CSV table of C-alpha atoms and ligand atoms in Angstrom, one decimal:
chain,number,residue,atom,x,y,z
A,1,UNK,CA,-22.7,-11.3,-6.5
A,2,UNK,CA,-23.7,-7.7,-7.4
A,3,UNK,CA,-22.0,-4.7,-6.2
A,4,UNK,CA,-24.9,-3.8,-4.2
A,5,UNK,CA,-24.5,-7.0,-2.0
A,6,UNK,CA,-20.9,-6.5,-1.7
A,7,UNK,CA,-21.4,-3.1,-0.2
A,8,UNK,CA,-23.8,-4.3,2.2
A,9,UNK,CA,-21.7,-6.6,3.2
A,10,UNK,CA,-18.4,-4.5,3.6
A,11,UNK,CA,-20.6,-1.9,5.4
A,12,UNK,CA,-20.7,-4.4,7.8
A,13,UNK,CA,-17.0,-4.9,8.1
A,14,UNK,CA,-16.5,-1.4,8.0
A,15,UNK,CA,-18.7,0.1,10.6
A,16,UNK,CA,-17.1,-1.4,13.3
A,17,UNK,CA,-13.8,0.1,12.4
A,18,UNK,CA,-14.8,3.5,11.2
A,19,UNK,CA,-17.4,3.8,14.5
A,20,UNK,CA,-13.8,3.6,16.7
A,21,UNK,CA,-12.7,6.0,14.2
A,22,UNK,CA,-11.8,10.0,15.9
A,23,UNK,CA,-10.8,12.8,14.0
A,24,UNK,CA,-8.1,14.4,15.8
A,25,UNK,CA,-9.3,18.3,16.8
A,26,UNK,CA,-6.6,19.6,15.6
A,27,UNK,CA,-7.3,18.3,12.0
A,28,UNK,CA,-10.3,17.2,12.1
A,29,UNK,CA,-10.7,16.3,8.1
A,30,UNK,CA,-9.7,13.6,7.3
A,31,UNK,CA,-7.1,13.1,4.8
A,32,UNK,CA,-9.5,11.5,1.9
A,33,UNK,CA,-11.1,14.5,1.8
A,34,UNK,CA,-7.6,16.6,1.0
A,35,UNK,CA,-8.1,17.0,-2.6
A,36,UNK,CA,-5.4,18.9,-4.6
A,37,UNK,CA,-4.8,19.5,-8.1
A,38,UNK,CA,-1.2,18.3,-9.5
A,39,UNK,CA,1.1,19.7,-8.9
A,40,UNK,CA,0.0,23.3,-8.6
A,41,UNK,CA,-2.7,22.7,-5.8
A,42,UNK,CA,-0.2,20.7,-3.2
A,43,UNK,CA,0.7,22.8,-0.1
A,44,UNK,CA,4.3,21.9,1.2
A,45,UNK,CA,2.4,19.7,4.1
A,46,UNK,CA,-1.1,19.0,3.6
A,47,UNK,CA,-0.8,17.7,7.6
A,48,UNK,CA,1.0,20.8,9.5
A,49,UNK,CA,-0.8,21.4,12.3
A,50,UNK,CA,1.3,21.3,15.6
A,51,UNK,CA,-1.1,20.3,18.4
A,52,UNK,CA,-2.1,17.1,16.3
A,53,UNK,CA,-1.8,14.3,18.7
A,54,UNK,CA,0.9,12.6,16.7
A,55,UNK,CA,2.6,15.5,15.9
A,56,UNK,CA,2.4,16.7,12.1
A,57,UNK,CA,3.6,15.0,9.1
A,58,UNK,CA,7.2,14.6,9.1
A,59,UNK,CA,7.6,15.2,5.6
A,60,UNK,CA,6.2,17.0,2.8
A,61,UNK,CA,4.4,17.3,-0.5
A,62,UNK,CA,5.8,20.0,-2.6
A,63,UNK,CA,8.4,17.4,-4.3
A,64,UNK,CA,10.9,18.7,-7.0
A,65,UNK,CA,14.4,18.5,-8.2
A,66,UNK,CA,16.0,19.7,-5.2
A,67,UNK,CA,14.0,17.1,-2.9
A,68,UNK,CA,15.7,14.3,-5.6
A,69,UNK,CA,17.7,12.6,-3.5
A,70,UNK,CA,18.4,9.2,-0.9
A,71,UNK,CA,17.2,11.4,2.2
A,72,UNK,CA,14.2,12.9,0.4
A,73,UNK,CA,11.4,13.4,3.0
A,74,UNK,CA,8.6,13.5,-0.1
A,75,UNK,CA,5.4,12.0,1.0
A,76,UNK,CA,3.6,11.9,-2.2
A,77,UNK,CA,3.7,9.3,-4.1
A,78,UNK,CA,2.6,7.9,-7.6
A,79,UNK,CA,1.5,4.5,-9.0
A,80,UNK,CA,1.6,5.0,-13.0
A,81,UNK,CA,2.6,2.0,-14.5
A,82,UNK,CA,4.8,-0.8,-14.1
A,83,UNK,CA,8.3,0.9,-14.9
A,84,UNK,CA,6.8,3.8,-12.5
A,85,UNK,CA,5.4,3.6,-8.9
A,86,UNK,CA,6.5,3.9,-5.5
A,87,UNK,CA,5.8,2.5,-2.4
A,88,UNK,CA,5.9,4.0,1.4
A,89,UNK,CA,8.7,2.7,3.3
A,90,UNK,CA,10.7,4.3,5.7
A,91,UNK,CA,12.9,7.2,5.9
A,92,UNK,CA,15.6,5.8,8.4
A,93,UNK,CA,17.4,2.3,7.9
A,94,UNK,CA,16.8,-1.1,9.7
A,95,UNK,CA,12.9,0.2,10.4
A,96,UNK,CA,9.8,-1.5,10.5
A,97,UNK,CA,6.5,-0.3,9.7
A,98,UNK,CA,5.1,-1.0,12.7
A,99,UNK,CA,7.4,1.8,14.5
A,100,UNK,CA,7.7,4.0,11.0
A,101,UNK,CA,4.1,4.0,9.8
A,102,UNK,CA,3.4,7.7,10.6
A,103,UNK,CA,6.9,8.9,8.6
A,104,UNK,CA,7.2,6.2,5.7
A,105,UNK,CA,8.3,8.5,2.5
A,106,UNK,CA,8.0,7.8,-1.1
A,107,UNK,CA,10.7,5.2,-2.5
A,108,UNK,CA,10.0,5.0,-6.6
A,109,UNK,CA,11.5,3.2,-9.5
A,110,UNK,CA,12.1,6.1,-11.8
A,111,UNK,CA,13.4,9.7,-11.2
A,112,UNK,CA,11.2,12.7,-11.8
A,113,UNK,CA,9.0,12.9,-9.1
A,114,UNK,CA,11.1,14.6,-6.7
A,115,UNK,CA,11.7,11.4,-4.3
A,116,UNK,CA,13.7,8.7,-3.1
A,117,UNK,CA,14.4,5.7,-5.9
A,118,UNK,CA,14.1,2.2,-5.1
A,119,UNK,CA,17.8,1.2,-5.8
A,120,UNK,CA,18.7,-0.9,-8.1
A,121,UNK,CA,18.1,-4.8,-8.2
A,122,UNK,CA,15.7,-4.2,-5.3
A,123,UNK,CA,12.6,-5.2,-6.7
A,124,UNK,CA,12.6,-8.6,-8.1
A,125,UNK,CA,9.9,-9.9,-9.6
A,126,UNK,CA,6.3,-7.3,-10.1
A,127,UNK,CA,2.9,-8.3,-11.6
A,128,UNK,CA,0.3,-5.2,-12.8
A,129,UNK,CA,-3.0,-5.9,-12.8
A,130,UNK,CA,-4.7,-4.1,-14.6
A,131,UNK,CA,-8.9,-3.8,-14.0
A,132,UNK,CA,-12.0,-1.7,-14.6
A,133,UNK,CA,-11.8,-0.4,-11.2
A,134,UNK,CA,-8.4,-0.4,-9.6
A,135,UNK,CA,-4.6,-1.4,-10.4
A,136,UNK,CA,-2.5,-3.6,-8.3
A,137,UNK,CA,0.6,-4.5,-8.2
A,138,UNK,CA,2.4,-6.8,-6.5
A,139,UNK,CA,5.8,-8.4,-6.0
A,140,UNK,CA,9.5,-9.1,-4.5
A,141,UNK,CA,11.6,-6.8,-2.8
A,142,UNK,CA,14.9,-6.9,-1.0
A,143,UNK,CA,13.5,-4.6,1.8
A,144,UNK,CA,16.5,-4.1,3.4
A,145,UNK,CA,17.1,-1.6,0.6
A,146,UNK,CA,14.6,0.0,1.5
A,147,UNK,CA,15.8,1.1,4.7
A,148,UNK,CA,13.4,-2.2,6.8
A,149,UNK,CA,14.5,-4.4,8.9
A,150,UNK,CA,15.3,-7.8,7.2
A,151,UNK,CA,13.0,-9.6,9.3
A,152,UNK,CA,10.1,-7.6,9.0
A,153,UNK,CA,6.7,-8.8,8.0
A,154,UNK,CA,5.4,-4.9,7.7
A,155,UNK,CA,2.9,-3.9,7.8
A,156,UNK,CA,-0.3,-1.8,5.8
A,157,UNK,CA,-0.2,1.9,4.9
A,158,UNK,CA,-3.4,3.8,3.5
A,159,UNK,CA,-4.8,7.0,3.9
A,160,UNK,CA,-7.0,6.3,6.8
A,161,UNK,CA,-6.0,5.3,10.7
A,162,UNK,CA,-7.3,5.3,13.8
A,163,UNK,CA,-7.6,9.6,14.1
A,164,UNK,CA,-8.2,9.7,9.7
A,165,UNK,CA,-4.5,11.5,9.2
A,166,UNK,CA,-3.3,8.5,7.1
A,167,UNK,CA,0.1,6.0,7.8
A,168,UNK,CA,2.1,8.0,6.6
A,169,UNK,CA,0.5,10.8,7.8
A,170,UNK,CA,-0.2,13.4,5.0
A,171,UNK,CA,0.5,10.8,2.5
A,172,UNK,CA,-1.0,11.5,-1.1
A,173,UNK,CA,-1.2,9.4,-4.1
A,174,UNK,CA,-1.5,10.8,-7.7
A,175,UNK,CA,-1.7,8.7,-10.9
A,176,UNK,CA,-1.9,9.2,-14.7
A,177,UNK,CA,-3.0,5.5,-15.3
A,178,UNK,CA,-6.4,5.7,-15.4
A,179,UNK,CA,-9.0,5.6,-18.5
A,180,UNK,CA,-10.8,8.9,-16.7
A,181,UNK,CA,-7.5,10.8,-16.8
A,182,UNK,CA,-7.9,10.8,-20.6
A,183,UNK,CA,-4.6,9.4,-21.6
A,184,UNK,CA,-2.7,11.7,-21.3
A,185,UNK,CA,0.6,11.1,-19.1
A,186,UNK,CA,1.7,14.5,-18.6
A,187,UNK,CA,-1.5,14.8,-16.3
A,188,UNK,CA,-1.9,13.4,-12.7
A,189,UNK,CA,-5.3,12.7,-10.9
A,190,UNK,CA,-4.8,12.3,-7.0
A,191,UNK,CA,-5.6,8.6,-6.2
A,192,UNK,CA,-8.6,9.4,-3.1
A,193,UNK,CA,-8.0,5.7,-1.9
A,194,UNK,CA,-5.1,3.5,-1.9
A,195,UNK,CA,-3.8,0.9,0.4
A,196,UNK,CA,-0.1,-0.8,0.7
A,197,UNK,CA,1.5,-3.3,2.3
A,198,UNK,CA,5.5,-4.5,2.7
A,199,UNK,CA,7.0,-6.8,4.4
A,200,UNK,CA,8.6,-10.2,4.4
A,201,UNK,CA,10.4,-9.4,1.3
A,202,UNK,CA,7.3,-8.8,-0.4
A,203,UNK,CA,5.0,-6.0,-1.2
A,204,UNK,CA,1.7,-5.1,-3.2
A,205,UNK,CA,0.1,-1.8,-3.9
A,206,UNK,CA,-4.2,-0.8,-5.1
A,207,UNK,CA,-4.8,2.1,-5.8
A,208,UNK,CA,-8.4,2.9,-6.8
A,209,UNK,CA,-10.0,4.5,-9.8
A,210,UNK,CA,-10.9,8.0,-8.5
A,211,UNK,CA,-13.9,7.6,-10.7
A,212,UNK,CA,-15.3,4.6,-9.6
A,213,UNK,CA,-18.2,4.6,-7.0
A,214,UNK,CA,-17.3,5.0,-3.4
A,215,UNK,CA,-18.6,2.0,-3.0
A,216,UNK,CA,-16.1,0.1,-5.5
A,217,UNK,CA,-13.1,2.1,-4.2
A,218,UNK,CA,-13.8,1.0,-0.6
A,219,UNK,CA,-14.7,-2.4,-1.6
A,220,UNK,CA,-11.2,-3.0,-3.7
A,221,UNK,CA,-9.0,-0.3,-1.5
A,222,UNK,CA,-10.4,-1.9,1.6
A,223,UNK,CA,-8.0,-0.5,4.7
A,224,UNK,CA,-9.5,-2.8,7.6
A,225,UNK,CA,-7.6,-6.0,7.1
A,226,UNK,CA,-4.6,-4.8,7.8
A,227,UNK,CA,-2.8,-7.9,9.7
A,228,UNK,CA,-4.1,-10.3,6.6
A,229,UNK,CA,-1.2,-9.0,4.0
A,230,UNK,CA,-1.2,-9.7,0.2
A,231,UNK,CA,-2.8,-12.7,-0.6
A,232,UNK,CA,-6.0,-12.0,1.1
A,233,UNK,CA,-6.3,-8.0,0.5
A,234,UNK,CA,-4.5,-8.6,-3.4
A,235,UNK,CA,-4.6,-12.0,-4.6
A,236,UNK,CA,-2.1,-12.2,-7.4
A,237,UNK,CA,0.2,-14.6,-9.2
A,238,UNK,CA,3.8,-12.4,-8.6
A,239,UNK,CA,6.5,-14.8,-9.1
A,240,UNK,CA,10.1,-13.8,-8.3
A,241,UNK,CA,11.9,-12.8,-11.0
A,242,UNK,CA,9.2,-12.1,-13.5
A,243,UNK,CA,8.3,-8.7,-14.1
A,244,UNK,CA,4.5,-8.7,-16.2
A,245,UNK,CA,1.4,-6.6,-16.8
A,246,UNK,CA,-2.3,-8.0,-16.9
A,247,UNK,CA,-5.5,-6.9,-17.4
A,248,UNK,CA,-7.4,-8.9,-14.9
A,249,UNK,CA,-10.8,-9.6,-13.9
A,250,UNK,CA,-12.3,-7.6,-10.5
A,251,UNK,CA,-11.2,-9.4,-7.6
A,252,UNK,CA,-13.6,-10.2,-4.5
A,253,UNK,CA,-12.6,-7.8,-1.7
A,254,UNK,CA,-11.1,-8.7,1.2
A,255,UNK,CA,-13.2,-10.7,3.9
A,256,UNK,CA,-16.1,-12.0,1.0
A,257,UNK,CA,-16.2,-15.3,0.6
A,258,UNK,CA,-19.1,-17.9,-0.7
A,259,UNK,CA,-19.8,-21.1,1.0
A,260,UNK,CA,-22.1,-23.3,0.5
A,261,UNK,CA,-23.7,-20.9,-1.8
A,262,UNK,CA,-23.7,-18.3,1.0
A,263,UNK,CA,-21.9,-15.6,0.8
A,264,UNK,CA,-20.4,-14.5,3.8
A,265,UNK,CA,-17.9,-12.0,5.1
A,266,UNK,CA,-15.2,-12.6,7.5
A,267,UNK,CA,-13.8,-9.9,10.1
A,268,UNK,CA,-10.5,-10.0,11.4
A,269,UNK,CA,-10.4,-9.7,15.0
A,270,UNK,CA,-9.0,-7.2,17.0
A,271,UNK,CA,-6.1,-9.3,18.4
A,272,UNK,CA,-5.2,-12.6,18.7
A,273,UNK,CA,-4.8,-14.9,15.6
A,274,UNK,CA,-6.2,-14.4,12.0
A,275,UNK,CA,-7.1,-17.5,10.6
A,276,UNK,CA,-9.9,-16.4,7.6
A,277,UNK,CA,-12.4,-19.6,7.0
A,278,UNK,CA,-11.0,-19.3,3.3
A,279,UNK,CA,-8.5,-19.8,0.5
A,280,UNK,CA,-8.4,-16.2,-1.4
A,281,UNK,CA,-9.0,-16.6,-5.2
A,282,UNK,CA,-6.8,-15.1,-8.0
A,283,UNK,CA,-8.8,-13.3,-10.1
A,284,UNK,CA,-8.3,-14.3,-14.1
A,285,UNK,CA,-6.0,-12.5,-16.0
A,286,UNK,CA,-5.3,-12.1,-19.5
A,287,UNK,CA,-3.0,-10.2,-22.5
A,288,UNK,CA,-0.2,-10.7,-20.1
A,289,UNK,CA,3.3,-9.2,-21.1
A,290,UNK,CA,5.9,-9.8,-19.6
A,291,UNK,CA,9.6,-7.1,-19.6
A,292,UNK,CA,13.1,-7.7,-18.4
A,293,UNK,CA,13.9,-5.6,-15.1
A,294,UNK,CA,16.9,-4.1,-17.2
A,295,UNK,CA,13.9,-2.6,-20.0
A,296,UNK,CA,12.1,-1.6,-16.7
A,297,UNK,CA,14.4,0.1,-14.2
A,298,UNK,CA,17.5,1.9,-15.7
A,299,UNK,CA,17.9,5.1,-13.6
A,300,UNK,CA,18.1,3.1,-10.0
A,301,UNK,CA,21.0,3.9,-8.0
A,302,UNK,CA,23.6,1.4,-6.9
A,303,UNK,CA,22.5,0.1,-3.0
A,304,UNK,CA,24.7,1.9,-0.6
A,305,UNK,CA,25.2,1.3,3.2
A,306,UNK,CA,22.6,-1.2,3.8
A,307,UNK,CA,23.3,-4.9,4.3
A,308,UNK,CA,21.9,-7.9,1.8
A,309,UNK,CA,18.5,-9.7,3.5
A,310,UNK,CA,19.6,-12.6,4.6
A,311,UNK,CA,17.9,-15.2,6.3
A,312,UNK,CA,14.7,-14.2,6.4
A,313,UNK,CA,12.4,-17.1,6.8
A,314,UNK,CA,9.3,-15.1,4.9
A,315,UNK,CA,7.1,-16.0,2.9
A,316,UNK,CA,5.8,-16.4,0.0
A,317,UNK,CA,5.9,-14.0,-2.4
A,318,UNK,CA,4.0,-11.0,-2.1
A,319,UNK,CA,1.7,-12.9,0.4
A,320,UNK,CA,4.1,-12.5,2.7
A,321,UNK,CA,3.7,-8.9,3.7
A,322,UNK,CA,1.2,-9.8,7.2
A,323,UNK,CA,1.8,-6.8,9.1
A,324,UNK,CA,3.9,-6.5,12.4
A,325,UNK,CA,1.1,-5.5,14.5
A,326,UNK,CA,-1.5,-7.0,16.8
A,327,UNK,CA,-3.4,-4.4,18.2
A,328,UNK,CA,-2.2,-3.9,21.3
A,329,UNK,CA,-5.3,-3.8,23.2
A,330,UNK,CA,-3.7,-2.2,25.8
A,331,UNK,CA,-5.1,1.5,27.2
A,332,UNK,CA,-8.1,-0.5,26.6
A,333,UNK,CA,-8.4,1.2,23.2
A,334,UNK,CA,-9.6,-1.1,20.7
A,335,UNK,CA,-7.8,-1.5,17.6
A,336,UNK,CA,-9.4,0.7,14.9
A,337,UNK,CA,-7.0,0.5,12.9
A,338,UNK,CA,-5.5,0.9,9.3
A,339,UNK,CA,-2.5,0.5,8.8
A,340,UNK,CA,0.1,-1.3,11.4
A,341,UNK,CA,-1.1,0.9,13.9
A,342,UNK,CA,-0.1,-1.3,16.9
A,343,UNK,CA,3.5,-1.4,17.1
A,344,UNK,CA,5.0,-4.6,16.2
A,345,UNK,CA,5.1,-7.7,18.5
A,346,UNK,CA,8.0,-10.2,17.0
A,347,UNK,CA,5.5,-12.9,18.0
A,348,UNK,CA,2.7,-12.2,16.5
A,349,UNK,CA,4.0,-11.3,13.6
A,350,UNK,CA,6.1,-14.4,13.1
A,351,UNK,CA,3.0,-17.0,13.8
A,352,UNK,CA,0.8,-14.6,11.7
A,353,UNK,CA,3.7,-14.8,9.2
A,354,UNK,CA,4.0,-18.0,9.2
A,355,UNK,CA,0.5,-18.8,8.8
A,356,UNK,CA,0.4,-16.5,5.3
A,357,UNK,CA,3.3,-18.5,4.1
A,358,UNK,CA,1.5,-22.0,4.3
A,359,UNK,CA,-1.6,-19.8,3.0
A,360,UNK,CA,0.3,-19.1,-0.5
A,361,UNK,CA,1.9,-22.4,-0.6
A,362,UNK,CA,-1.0,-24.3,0.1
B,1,NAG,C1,11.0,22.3,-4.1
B,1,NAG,O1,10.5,21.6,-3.0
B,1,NAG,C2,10.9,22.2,-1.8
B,1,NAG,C3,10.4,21.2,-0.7
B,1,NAG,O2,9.0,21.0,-0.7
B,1,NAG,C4,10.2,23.6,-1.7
B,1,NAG,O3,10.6,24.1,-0.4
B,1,NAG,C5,10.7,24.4,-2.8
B,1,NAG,O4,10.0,25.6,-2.8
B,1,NAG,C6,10.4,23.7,-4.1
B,1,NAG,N1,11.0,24.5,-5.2
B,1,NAG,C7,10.2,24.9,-6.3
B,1,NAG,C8,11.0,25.7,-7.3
B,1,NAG,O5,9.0,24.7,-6.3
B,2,NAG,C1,18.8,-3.8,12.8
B,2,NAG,O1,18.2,-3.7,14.0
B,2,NAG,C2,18.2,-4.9,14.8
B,2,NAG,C3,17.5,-4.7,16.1
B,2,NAG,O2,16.8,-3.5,16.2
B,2,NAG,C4,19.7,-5.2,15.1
B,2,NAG,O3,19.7,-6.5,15.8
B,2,NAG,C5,20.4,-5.4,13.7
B,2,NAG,O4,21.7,-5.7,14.0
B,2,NAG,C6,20.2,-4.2,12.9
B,2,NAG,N1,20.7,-4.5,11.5
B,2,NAG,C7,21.5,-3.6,10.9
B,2,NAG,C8,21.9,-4.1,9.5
B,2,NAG,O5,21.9,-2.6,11.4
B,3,NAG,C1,1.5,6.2,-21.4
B,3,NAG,O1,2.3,5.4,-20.6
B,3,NAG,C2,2.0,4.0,-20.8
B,3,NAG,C3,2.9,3.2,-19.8
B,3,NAG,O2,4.2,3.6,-19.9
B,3,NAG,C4,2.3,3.7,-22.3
B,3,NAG,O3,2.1,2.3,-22.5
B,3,NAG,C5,1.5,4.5,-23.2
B,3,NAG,O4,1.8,4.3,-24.5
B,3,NAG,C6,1.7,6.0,-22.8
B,3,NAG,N1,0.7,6.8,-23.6
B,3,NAG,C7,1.1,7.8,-24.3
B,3,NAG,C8,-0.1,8.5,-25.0
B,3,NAG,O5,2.2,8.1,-24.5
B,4,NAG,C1,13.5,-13.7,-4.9
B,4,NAG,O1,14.7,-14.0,-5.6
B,4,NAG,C2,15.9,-13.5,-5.2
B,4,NAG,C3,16.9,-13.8,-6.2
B,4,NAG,O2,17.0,-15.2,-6.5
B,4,NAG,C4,16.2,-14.1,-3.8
B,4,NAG,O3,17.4,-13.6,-3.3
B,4,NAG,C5,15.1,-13.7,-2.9
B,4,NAG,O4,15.3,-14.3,-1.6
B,4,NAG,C6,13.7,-14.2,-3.4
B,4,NAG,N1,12.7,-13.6,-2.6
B,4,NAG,C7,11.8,-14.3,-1.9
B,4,NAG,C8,10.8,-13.5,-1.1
B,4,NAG,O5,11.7,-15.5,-2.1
């Protein structure tokens, strides 16, 4: 199908979210539009303002040497390459996204960005893919060292939400990955559009070509199926254990699916269960190589304080991560939401859990 029809159709998906959208008066743009030059262009908080109904970020973005440590507070983050990413997860132990979103920090896998590191033997098992418009990666984590809660399914981060502040708030993403950035890795470009989700001992990462159309970077860093985790918003063939790189093919976003010969486009309700009318497709991958965790990840600190997952019933793989929240739709708000806006309902999120497991089995 060509782009054009895919952004028709997303529009579609889209407009019912982004019409429930408000700006909070306080900060009224939203953070896509925060553009800054790296690293000399970053204000300490690119979200400060006071009387912002959720309060202002809780962190910052001038990250350096001194802000190196387990209790940085740095909330911008970088996706570069697979020895070299981070993901949002939260600054205090035992959390889940659902009750964090707003004050996840940068974790990453390699020092020199001025955050937290993922410690070691935490991640276990990663796939890159590698595309004309986006990169995603996907894989195993032992949240729990991550400061979650072992049985969390998580939830989604992205730089939208329900008042356009971002989960977290004031959350930026820079990459040197891309063809536009020239090649050069000494230079960042800040990633407009991203999207994340963890939970269920899984997680995957998009982050979009800043270059691309608007309309390819919202079709691949779609933010508004939030409560249908990995295997739906980034289809991908993580296995635990395996760490690998891919160029792949352009997957179809979120919510697109052909039947019949019709294309159509699902939209996750509001509340209540998710139960898409289709079996997401891994896009086709290619020139696959594949490293040893040890080649990948050799500056991780030992684990300290936090307690081994165990028991978790999740999931499979990095489809695993469906997101704690429902929308509540109490206060009679609808759910607008990115992100695991809704604080987390055990119930939902175990029969929504549940359901993506059989979904990446099946
Ligand atoms: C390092 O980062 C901290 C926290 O953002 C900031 O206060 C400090 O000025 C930075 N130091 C330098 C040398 O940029
Ligand atoms: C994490 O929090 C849950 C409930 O909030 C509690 O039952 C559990 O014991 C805590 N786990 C750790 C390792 O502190
Ligand atoms: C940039 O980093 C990538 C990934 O680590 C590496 O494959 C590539 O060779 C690097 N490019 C240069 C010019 O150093
Ligand atoms: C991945 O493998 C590790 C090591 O074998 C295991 O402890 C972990 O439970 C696995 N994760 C998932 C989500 O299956």
């Amino acid at each position: 199908m060509s782009r054009s029809t895919l952004s028709a159709l997303l529009a579609v998906a889209a407009v019912s979210k982004f019409a429930l959208a408000q700006p909070d008066p306080a900060d009224p743009t939203p953070l896509v539009d925060k553009h800054y030059a790296y690293p000399s262009g970053i204000p300490y908080q690119v979200d400060y303002n006071t009387a912002a109904i959720r309060g202002p970020q809780t962190g910052y973005n001038i990250c350096n040497s001194t802000t190196e440590n387990q209790d940085s507070e740095c909330q911008t983050s970088f996706v570069n390459h697979i020895d070299d990413f981070c993901l949002w997860a939260p600054p205090q132990p035992n959390s889940t996204i659902g009750d964090s979103e707003a004050d996840e920090v940068a974790w990453c896998t390699k020092p020199g960005h001025g955050t937290r590191l993922i410690p070691a033997g935490a991640l276990q098992g990663a796939q890159l893919l590698k595309t004309s418009a986006y990169i995603q990666i996907a894989g195993f984590i032992d949240q729990t060292l991550v400061d979650m809660n072992a049985q969390d399914y998580g939830g989604e981060l992205d730089p939208h939400g329900a008042d356009l502040r971002g989960n977290p708030l004031g959350g930026l993403m820079y990459s040197n990955a891309f063809p536009s950035n020239g090649g050069n890795n000494n230079t960042y470009q800040q990633v407009i559009d991203w999207t994340n989700f963890i939970g269920g001992n899984a997680f995957c990462i998009t982050i979009c070509d800043p270059a691309s159309s608007s309309d390819d970077q919202g079709a691949y860093c779609q933010n508004i199926y939030d409560r249908m985790g990995c295997n739906y918003n980034m289809p991908n063939n993580a296995q635990n254990g395996t760490f690998e790189v891919c160029d792949a093919d352009l997957k179809t976003p979120v919510g697109i699916y052909v039947t019949n010969g019709v294309t159509m486009t699902y939209s996750q309700p509001a509340s209540g269960v998710v139960d898409p009318p289709y079996t997401p497709v891994v896009p086709a991958s290619s020139n696959c190589v594949t490293y040893q965790s040890a080649q990948l990840y050799t500056a991780n600190p030992t684990p300290s304080g936090a307690t081994s997952a165990s028991g978790s019933s999740a999931t499979g793989g990095a489809g695993g991560s469906s997101p704690s929240s429902g929308s509540s739709g109490a206060a009679g708000a609808a759910p607008t939401s990115s992100g695991a806006e809704a604080l987390g309902i055990s119930s939902v999120a175990g029969v929504v859990g549940v359901l993506f497991a059989m979904a990446f089995l099946s």
